[in-house]
Short mmCIF file of C-alpha atoms in Angstrom, two decimals:
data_model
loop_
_atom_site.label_atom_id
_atom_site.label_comp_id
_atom_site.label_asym_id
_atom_site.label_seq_id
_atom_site.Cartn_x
_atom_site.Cartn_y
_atom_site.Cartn_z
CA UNK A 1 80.92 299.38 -107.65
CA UNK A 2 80.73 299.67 -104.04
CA UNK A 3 78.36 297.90 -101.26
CA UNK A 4 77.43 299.25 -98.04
CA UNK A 5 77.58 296.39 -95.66
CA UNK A 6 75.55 297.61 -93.47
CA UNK A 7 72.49 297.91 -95.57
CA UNK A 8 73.78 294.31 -96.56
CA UNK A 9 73.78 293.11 -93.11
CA UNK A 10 70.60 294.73 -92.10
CA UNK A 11 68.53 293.40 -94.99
CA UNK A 12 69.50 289.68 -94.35
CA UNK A 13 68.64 290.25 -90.56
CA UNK A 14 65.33 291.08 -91.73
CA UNK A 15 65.12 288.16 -94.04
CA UNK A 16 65.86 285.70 -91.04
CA UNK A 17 63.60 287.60 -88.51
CA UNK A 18 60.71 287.43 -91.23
CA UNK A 19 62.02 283.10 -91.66
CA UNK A 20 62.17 282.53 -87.80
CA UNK A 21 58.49 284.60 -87.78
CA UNK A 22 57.24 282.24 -90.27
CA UNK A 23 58.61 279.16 -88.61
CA UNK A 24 56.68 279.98 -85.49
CA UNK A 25 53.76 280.79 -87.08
CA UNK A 26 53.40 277.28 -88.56
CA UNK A 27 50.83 275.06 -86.95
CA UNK A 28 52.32 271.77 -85.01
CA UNK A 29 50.91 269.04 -87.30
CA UNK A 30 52.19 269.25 -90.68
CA UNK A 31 48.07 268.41 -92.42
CA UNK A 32 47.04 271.39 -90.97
CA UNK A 33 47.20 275.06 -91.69
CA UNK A 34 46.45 278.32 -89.93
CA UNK A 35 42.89 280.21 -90.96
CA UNK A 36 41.81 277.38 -93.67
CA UNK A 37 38.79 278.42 -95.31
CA UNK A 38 36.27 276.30 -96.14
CA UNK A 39 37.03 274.67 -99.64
CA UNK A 40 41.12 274.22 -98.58
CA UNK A 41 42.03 277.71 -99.50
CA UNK A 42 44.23 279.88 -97.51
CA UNK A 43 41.86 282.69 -96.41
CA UNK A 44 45.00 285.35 -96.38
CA UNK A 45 46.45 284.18 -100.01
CA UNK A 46 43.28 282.62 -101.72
CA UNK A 47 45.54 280.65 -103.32
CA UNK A 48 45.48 276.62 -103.26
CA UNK A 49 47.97 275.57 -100.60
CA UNK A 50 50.19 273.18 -101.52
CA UNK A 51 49.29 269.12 -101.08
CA UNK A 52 45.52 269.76 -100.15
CA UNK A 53 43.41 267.85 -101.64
CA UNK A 54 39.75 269.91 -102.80
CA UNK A 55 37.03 267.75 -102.08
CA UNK A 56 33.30 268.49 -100.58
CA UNK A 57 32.40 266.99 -97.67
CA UNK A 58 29.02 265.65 -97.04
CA UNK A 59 27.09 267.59 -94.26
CA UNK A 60 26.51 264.90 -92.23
CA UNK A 61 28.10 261.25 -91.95
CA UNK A 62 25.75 259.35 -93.89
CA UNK A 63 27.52 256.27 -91.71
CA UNK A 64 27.06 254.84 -87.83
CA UNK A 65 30.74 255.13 -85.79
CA UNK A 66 31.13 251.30 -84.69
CA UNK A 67 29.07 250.15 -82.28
CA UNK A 68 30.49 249.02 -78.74
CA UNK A 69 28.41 246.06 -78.74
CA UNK A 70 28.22 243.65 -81.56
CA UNK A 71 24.46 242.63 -82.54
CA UNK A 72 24.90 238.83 -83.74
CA UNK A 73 20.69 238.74 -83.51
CA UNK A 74 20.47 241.45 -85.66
CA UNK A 75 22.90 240.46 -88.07
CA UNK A 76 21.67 237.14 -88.99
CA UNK A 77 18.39 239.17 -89.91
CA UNK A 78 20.22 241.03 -91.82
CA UNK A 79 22.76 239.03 -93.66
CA UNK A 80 19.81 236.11 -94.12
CA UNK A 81 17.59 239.68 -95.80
CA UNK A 82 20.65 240.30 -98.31
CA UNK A 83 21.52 237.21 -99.02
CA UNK A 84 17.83 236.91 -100.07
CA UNK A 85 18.06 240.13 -102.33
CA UNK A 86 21.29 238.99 -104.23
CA UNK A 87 19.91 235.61 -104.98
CA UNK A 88 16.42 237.43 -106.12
CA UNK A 89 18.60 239.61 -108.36
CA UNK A 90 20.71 236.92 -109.92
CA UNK A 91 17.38 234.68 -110.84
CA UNK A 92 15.65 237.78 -112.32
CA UNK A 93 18.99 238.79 -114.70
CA UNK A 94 18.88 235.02 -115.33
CA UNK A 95 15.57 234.80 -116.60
CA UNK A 96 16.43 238.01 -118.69
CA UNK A 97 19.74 235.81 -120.12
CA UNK A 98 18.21 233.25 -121.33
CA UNK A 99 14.61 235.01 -123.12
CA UNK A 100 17.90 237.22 -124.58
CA UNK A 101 19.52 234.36 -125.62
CA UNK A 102 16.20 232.89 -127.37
CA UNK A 103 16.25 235.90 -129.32
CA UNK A 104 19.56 235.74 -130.77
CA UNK A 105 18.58 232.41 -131.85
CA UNK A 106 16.05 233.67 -133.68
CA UNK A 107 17.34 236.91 -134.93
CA UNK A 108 21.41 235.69 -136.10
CA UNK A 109 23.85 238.80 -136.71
CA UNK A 110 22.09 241.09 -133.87
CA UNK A 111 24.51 242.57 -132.61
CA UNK A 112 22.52 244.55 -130.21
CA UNK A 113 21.25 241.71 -129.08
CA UNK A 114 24.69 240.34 -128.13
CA UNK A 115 25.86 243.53 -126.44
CA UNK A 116 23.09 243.52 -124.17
CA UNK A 117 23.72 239.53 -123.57
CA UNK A 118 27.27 240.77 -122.79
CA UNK A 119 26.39 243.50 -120.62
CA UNK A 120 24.04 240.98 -118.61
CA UNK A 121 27.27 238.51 -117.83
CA UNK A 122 29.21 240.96 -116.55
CA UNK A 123 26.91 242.24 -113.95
CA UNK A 124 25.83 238.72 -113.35
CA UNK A 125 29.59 237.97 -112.33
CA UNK A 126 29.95 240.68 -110.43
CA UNK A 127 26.80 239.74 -108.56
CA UNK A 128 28.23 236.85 -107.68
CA UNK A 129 31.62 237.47 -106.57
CA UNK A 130 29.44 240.41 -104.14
CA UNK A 131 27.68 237.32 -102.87
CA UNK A 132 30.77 235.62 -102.52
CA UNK A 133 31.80 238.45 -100.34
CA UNK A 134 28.73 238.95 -98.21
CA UNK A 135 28.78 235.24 -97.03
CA UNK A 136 32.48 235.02 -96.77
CA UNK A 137 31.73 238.19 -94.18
CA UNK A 138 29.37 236.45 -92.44
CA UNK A 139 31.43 232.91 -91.86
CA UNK A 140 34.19 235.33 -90.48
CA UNK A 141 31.62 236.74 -88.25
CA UNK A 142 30.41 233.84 -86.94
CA UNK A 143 33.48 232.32 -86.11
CA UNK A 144 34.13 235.53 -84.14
CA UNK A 145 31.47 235.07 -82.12
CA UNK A 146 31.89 231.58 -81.30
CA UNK A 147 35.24 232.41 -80.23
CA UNK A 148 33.60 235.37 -78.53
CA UNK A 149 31.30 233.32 -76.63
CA UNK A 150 33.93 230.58 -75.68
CA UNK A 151 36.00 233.78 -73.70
CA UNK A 152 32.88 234.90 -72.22
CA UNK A 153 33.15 231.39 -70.40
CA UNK A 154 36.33 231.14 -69.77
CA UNK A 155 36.09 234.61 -68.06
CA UNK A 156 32.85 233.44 -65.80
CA UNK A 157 34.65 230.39 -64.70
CA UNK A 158 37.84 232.60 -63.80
CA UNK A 159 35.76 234.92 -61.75
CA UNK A 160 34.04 231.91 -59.69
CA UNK A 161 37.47 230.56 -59.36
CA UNK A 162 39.77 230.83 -56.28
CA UNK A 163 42.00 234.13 -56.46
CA UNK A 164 45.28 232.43 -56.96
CA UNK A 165 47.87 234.43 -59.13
CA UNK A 166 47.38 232.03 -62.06
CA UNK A 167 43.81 232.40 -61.77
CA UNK A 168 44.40 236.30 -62.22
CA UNK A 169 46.56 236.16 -65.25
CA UNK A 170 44.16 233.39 -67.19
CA UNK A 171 41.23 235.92 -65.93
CA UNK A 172 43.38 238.93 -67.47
CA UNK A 173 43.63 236.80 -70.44
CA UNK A 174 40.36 235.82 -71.02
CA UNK A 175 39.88 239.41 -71.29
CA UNK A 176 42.03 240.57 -73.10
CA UNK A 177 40.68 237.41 -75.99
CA UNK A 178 37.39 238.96 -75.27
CA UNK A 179 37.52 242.64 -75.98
CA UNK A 180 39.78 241.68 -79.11
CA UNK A 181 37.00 239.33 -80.63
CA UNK A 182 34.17 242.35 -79.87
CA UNK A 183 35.97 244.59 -81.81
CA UNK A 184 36.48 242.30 -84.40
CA UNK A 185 32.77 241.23 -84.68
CA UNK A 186 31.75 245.14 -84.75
CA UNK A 187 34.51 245.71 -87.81
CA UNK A 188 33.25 243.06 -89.66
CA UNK A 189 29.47 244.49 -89.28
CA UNK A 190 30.65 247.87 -90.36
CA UNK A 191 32.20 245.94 -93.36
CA UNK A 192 28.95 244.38 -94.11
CA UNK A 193 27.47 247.56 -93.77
CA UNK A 194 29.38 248.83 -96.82
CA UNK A 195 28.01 245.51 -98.87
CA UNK A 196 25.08 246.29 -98.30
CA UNK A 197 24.16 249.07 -101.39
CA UNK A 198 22.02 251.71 -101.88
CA UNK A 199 18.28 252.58 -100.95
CA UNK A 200 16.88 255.19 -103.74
CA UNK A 201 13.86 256.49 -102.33
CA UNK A 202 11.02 258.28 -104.53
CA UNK A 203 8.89 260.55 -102.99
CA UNK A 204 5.22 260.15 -104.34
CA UNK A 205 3.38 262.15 -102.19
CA UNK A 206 1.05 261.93 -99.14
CA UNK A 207 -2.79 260.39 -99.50
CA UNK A 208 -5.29 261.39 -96.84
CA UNK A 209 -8.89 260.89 -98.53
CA UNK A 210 -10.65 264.27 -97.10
CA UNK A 211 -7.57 264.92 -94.54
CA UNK A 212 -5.68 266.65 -97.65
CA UNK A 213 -6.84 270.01 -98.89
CA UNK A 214 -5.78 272.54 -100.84
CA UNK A 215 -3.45 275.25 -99.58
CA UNK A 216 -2.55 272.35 -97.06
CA UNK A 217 1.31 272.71 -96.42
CA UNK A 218 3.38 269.51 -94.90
CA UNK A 219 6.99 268.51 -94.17
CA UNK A 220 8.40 265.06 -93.53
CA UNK A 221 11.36 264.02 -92.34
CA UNK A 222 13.05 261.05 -92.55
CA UNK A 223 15.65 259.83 -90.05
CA UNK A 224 17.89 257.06 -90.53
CA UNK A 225 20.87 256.54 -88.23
CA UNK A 226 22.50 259.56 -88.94
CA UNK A 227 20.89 260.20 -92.06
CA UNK A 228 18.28 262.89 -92.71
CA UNK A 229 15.88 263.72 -95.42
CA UNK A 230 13.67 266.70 -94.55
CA UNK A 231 11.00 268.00 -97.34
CA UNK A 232 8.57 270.36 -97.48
CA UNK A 233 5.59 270.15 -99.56
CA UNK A 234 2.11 272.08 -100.94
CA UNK A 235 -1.39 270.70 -101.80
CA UNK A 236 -2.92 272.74 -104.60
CA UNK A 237 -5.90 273.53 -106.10
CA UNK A 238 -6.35 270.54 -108.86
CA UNK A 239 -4.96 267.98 -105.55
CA UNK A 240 -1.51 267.52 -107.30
CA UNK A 241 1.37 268.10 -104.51
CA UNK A 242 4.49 269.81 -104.95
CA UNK A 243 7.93 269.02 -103.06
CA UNK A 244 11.09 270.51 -102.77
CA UNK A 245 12.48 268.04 -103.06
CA UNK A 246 11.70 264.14 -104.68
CA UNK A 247 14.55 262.19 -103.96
CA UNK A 248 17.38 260.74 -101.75
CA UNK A 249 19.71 257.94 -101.47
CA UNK A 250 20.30 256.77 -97.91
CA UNK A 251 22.86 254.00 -96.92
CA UNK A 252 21.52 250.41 -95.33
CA UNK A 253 22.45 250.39 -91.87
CA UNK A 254 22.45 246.64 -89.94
CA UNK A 255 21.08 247.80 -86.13
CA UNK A 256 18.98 250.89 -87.35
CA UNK A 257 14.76 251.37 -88.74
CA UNK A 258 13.43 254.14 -90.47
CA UNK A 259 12.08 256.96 -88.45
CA UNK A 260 9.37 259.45 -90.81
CA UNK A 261 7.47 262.03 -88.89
CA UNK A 262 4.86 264.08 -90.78
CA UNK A 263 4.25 267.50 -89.59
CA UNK A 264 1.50 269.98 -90.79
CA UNK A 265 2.76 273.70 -91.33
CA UNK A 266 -0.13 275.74 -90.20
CA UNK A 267 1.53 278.78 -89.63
CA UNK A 268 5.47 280.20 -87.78
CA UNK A 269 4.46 278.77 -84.33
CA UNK A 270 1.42 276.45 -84.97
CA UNK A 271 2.94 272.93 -86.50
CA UNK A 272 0.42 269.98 -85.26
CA UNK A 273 2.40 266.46 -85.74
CA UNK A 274 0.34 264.31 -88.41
CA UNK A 275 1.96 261.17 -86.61
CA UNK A 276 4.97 259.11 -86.71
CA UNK A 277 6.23 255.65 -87.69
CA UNK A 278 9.56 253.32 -87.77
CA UNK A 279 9.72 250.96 -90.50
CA UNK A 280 12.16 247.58 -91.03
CA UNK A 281 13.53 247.99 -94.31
CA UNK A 282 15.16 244.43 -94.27
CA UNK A 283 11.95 243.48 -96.82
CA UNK A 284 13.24 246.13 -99.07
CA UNK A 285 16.26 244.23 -100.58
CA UNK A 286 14.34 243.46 -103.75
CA UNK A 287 15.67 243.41 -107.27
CA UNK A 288 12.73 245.73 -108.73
CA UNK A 289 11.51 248.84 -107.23
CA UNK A 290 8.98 248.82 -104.83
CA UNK A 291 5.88 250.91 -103.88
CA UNK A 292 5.17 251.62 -100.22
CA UNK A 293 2.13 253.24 -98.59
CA UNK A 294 3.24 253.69 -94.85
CA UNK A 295 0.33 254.77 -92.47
CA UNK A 296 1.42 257.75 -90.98
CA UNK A 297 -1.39 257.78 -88.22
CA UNK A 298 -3.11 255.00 -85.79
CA UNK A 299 -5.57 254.96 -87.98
CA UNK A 300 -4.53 255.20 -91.17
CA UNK A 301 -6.16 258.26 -92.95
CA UNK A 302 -2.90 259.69 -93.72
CA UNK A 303 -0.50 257.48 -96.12
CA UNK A 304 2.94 258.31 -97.24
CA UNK A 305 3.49 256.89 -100.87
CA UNK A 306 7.54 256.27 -101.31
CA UNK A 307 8.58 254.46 -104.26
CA UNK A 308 11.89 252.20 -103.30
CA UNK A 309 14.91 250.82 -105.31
CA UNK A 310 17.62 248.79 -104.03
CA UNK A 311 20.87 248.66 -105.79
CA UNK A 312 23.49 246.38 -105.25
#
């Protein structure tokens, strides 16, 4: 059997032309690769690509990026509103403990009973080591900004001082001890942030007396930070409503409110603004759900009816 070696050599010059192609084709950071489509697929191969991970991303970040400037004010309204909330929830599964633990008295060999006693302990601890964690947050925090406060001093009384060369480099300092403690203080709110649980909001409709009628078409939209909720809804004949859409979760934020506008759809380039309205939603870390009627106008025909429920 004979080979022809130049049909050898020629093939493997291809073969390392086609490598040293590849090689240069490769994007510079090793994450990345060249014409991703949207779900992590390689849009020439549609085949997975090797160590990429398939997950959805949400739309938008449901999250503010840290904040330059700490908000201490802010905070303590904050912290002193879910502090509030936790304590609430630990009396109310308390008071559910112990009418569950009169029953078992009662009613010996229940063991329903005592799996729903169980269940209550365990979310009871956990309650309390979150807690735990929210005011061990907050004592970090505030030492921060004492500490903060002390280099904001230090750097005042360096600037009215003479401009002597050790004057400079305790000024530089003094700096340097306040930018680090500012970015400390805004971790730690972004931290508290993600203590802070969940907001499951209900939509219930809108109530406007003689304002409503039927055929009526509305949308609301709901801003939060960088969180949106934007529904459209219909008023029909018998007055019951119908939305596209009847609930969404938003994530507590510590310096933002609540934005809702109400808009009335009259037709493609008619919309007339109902009215608008920003609402604290510190009073809605309560352990039961909650029913709000916000006034949408100045003077108050138009109500929207949310129903509310904090979790932990």
């Amino acid at each position: 059997m004979t080979f022809d070696k130049s049909k050898i050599l020629k093939k493997f010059w291809s073969w390392g032309v086609l490598w040293w192609c590849r090689g240069l084709a490769r994007p510079m950071f090793r994450g990345l690769s060249p014409r991703r489509g949207r779900w992590g697929f390689d849009s020439r191969s549609r085949r997975p690509l090797p160590h990429v991970f398939l997950t959805l991303l949400p739309v938008c970040s449901t999250k503010l990026p840290p904040t330059k400037t700490p908000q201490p004010e802010r905070l303590d309204e904050v912290y002193a509103a879910l502090r509030k909330g936790l304590q609430s929830y630990l009396q109310v599964h308390q008071l559910e403990l112990d009418s569950l633990g009169q029953q078992i008295r009662e009613n010996k060999k229940n063991s329903r009973l005592v799996r729903a006693l169980k269940a209550i302990e365990r979310f009871m601890r956990r309650l309390e080591f979150h807690l735990s964690k929210v005011e061990e947050l907050y004592e970090a925090y505030c030492i921060q900004r004492r500490l903060r406060d002390g280099a904001s001093k230090m750097v005042a009384a360096f600037n009215s001082a003479t401009g002597s060369k050790e004057a400079r480099e305790s000024l530089s300092e003094a700096n340097k001890g306040y930018r680090e403690y500012t970015e400390h203080m805004c971790s730690l709110e972004n931290e508290l942030e993600s203590q802070m649980g969940e907001f499951h909001v209900k939509m219930k409709g809108l109530a406007g007396f003689a304002r409503l009628c039927a055929g009526d078409q509305y949308e609301v939209l709901m801003r939060y930070g960088r969180q949106r909720w934007r529904l459209r809804g219909r008023v029909e004949v018998s007055n019951k409503q119908i939305w596209d859409s009847e609930e969404f979760t938003f994530q507590p934020l510590v310096t933002e409110l609540l934005s809702i506008k109400v808009t009335e759809l009259k037709s493609l380039a008619n919309h007339v603004v109902v009215g608008s309205v920003s609402c604290e939603m510190l009073d809605l870390f309560c352990p039961l759900p909650q029913t709000l009627a916000v006034d949408i106008n100045d003077l108050g025909t138009v109500k929207l009816n949310l129903e509310v429920t904090w979790r932990s």
